[in-house]
mmCIF file of N, CA and C in Angstrom:
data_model
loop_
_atom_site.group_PDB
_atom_site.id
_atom_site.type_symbol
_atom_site.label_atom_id
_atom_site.label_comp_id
_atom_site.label_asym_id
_atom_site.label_seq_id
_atom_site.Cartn_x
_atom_site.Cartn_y
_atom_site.Cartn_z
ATOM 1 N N UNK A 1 20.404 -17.542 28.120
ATOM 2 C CA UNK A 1 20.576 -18.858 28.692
ATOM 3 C C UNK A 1 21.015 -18.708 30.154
ATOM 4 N N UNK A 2 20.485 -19.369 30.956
ATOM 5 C CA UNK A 2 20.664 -19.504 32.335
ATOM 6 C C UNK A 2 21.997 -20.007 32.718
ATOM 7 N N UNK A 3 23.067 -19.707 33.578
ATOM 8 C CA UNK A 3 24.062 -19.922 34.174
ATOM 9 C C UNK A 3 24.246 -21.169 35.084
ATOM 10 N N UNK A 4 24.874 -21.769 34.972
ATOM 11 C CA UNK A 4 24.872 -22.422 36.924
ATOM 12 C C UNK A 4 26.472 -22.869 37.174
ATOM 13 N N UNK A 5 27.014 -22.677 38.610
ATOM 14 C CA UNK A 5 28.162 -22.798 38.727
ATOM 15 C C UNK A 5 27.609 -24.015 39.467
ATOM 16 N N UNK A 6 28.572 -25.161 39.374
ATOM 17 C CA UNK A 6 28.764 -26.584 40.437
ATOM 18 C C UNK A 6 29.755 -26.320 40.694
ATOM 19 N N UNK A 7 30.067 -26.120 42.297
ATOM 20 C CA UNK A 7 31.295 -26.353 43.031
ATOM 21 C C UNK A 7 31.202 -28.021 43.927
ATOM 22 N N UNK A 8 32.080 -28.244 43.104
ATOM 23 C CA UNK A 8 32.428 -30.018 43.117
ATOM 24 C C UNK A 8 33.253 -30.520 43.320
ATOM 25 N N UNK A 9 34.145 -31.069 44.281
ATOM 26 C CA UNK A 9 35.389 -31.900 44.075
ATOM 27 C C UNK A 9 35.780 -33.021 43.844
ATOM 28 N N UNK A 10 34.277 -33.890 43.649
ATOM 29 C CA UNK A 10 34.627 -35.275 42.967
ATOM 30 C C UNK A 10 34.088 -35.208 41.666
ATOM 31 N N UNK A 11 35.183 -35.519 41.043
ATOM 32 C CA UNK A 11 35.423 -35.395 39.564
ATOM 33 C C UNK A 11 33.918 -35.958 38.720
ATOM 34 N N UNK A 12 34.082 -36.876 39.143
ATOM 35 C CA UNK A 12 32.692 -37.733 38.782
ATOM 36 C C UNK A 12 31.641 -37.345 39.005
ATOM 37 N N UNK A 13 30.975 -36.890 39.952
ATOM 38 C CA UNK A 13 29.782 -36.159 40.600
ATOM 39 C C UNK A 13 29.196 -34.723 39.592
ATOM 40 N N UNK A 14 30.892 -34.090 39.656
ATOM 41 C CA UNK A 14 30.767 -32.557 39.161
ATOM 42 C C UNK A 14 29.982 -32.990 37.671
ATOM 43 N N UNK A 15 31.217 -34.048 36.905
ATOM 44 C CA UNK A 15 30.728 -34.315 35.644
ATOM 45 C C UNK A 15 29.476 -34.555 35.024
ATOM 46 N N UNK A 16 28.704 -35.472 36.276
ATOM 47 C CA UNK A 16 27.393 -35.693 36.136
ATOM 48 C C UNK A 16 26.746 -34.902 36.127
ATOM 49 N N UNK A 17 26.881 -33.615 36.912
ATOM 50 C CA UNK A 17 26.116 -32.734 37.094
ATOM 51 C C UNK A 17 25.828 -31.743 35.617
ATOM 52 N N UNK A 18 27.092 -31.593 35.177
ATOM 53 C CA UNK A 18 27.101 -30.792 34.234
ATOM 54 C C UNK A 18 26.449 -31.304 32.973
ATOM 55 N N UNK A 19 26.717 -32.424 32.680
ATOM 56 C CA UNK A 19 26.087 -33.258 31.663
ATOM 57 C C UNK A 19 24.714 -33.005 32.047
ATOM 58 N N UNK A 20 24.292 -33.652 32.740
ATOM 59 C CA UNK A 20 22.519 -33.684 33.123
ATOM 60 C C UNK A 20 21.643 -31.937 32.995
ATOM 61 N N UNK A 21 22.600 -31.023 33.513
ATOM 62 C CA UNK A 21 22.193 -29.836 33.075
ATOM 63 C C UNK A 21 22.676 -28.894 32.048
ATOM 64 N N UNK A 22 23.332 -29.270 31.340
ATOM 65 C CA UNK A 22 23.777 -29.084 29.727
ATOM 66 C C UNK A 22 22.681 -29.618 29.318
ATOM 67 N N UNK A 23 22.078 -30.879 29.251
ATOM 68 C CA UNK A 23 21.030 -31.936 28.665
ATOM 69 C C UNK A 23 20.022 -30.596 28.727
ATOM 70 N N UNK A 24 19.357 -30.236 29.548
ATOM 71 C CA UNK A 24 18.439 -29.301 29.310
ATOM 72 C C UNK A 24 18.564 -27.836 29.333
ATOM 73 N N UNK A 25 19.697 -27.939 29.450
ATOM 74 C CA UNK A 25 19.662 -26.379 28.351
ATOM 75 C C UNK A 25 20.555 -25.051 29.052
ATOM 76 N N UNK A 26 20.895 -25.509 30.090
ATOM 77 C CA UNK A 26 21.820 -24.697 31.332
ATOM 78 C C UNK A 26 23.068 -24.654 30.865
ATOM 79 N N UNK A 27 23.861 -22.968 30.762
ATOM 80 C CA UNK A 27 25.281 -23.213 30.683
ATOM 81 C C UNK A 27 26.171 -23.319 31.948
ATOM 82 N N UNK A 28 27.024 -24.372 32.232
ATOM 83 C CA UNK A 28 27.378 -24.951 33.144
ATOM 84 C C UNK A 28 28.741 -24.744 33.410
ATOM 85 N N UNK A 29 29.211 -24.203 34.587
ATOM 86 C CA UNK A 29 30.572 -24.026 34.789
ATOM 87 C C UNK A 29 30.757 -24.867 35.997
ATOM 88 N N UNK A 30 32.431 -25.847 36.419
ATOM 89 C CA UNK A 30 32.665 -26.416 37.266
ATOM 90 C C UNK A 30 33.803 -25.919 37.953
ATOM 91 N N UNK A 31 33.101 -25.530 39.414
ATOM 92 C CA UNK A 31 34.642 -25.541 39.912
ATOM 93 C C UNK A 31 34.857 -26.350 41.022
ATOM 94 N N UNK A 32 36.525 -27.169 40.752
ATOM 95 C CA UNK A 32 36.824 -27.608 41.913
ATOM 96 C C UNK A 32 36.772 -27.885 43.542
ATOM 97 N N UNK A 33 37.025 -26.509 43.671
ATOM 98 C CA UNK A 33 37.350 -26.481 45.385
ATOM 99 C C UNK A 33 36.478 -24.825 45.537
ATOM 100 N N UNK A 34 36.880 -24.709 47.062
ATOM 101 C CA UNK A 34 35.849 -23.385 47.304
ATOM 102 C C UNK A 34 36.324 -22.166 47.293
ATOM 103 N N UNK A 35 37.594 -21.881 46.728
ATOM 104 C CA UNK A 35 38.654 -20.602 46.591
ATOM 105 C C UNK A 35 38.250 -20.805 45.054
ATOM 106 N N UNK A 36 38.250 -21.893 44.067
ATOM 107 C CA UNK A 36 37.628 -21.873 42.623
ATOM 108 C C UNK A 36 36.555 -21.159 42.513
ATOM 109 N N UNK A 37 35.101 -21.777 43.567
ATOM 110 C CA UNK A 37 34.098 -21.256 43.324
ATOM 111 C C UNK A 37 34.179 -19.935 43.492
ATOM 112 N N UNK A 38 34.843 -19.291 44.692
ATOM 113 C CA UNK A 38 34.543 -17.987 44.813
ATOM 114 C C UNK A 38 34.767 -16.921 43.969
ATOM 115 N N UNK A 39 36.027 -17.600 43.563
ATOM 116 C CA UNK A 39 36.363 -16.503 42.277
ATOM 117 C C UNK A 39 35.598 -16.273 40.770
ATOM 118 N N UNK A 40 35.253 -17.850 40.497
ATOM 119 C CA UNK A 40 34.212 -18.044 39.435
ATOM 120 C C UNK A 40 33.126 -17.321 40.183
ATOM 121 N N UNK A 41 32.611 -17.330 40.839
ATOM 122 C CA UNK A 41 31.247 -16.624 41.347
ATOM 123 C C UNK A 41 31.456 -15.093 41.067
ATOM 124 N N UNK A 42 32.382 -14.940 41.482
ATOM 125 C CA UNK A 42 32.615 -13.284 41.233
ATOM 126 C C UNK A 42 32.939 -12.369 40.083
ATOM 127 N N UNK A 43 33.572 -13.666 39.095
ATOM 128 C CA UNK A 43 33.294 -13.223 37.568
ATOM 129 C C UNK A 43 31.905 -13.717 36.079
ATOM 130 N N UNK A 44 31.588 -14.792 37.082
ATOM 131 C CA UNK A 44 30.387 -14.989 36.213
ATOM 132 C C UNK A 44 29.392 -14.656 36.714
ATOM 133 N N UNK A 45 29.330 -14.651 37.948
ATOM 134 C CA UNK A 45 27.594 -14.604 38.426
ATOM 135 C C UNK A 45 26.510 -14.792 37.922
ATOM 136 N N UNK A 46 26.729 -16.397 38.815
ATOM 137 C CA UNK A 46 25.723 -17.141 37.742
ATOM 138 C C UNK A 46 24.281 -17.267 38.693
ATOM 139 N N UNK A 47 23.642 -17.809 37.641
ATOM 140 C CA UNK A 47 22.356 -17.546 38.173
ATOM 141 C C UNK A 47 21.210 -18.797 39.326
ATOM 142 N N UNK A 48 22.299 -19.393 39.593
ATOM 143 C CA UNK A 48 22.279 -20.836 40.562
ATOM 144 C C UNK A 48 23.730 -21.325 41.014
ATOM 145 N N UNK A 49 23.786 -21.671 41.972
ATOM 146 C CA UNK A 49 25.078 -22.189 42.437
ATOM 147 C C UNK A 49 24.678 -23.346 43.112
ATOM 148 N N UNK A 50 25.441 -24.847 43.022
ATOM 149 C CA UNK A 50 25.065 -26.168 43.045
ATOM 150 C C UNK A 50 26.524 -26.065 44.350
ATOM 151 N N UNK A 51 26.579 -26.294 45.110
ATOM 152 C CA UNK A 51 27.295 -26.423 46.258
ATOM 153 C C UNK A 51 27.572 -27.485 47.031
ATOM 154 N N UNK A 52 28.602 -27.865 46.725
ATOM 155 C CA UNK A 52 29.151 -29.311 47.709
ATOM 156 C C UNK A 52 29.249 -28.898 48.884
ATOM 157 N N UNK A 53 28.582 -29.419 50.166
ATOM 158 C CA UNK A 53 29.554 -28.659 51.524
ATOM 159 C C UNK A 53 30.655 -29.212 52.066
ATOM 160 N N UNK A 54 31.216 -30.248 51.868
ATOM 161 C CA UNK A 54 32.166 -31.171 52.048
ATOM 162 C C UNK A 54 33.246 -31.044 50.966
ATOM 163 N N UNK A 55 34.122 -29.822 50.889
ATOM 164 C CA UNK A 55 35.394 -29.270 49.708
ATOM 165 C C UNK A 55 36.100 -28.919 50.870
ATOM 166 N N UNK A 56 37.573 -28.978 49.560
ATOM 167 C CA UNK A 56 39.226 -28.975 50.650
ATOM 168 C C UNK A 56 38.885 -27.645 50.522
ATOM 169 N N UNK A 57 39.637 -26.959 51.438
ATOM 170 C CA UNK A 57 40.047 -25.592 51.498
ATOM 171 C C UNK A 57 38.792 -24.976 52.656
ATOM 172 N N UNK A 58 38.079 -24.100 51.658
ATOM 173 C CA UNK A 58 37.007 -23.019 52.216
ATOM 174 C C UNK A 58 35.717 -24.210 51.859
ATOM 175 N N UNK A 59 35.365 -24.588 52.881
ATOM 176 C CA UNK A 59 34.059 -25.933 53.014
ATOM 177 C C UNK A 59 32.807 -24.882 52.510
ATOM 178 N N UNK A 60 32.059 -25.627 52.172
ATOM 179 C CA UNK A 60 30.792 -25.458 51.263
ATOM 180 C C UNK A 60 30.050 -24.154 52.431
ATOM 181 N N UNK A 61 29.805 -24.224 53.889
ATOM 182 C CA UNK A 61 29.478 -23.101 54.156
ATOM 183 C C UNK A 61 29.944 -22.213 54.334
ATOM 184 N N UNK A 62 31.295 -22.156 54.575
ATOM 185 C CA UNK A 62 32.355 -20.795 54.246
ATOM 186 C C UNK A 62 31.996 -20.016 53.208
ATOM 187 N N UNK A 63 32.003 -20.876 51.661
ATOM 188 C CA UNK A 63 32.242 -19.844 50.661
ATOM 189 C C UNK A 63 30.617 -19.655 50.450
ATOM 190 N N UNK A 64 29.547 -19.909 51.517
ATOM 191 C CA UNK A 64 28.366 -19.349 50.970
ATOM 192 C C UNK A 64 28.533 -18.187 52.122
ATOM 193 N N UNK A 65 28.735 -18.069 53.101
ATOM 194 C CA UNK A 65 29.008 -16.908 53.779
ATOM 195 C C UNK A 65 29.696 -15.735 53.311
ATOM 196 N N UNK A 66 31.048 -16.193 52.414
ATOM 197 C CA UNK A 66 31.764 -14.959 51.902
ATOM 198 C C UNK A 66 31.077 -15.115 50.522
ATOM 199 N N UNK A 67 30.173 -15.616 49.871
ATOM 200 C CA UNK A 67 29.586 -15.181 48.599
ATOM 201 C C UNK A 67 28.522 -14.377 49.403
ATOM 202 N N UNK A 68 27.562 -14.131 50.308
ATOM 203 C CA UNK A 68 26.599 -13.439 50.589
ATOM 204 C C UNK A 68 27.547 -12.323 51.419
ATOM 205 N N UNK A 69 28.518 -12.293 51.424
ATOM 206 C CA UNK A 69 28.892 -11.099 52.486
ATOM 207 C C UNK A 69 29.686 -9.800 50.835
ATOM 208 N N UNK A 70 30.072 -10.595 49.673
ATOM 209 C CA UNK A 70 30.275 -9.639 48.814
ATOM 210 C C UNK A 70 28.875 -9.699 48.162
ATOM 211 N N UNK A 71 27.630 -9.291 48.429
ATOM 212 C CA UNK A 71 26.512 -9.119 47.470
ATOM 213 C C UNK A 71 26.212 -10.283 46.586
ATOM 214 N N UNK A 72 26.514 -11.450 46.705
ATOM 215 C CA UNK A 72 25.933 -12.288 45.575
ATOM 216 C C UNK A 72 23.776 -12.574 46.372
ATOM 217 N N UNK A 73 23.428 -12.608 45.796
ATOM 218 C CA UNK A 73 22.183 -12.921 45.987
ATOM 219 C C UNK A 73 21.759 -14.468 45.238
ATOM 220 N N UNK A 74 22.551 -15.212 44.388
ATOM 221 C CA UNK A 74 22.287 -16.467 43.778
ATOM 222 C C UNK A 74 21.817 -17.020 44.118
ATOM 223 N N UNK A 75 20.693 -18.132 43.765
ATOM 224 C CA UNK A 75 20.051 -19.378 44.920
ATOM 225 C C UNK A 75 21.217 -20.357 44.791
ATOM 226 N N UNK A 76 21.107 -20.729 46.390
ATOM 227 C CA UNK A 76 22.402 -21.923 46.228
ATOM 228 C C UNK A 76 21.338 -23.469 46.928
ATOM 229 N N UNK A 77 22.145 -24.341 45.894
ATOM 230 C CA UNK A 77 21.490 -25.482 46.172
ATOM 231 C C UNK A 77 22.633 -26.244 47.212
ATOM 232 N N UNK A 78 22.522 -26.521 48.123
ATOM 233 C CA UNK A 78 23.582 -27.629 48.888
ATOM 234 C C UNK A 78 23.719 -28.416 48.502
ATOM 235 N N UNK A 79 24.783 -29.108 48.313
ATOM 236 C CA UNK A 79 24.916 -30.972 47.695
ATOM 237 C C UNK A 79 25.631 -31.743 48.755
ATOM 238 N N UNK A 80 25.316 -32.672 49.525
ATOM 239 C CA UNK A 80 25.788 -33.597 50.276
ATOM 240 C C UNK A 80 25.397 -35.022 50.812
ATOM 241 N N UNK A 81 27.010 -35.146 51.040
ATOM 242 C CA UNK A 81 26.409 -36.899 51.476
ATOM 243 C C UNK A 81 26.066 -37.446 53.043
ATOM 244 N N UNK A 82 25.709 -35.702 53.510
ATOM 245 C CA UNK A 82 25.494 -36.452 54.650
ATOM 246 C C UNK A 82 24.264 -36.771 55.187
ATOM 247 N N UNK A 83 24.023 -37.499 56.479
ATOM 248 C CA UNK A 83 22.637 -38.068 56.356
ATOM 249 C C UNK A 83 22.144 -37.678 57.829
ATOM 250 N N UNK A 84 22.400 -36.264 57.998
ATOM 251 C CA UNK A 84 21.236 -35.507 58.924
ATOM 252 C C UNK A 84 21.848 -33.759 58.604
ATOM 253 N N UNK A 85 20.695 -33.481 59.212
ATOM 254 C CA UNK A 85 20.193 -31.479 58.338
ATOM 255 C C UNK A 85 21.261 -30.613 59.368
#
């Protein structure tokens, strides 16, 4: 079974996420903030990472920088509300 970490900090959002990909068949881990994700990343290594870039602490492109600088290779999906690239 396929992995996926959501790093999420609105409670609601994360939840959705996990539900909707539980629904088809993904085992789903949530973490909070971006010191959560990193550490979950480094013991599960999962096989997708769902990425808020807008988290307290280490912001969504921080912890994709220090996940690619210890060897993770994961596809990471960005998640945001903002409205230019």
């Amino acid at each position: 079974m396929a992995t996926i970490l959501v790093v999420e900090d609105e409670f609601a959002v994360a939840r959705g996420l996990q539900y909707a990909l539980q629904q088809e068949g993904y085992e789903v881990t949530v973490a909070s903030n971006g010191e959560e994700g990193l550490a979950v990343a480094g013991e599960l290594a999962p096989d997708l990472i769902v990425l808020d870039v807008r988290l307290p602490g280490i912001d969504g492109f921080e912890l994709l920088r220090r996940l690619r600088a210890t060897g993770s290779k994961a596809p990471v999906l960005m998640l945001t509300a903002r409205d230019d690239e």
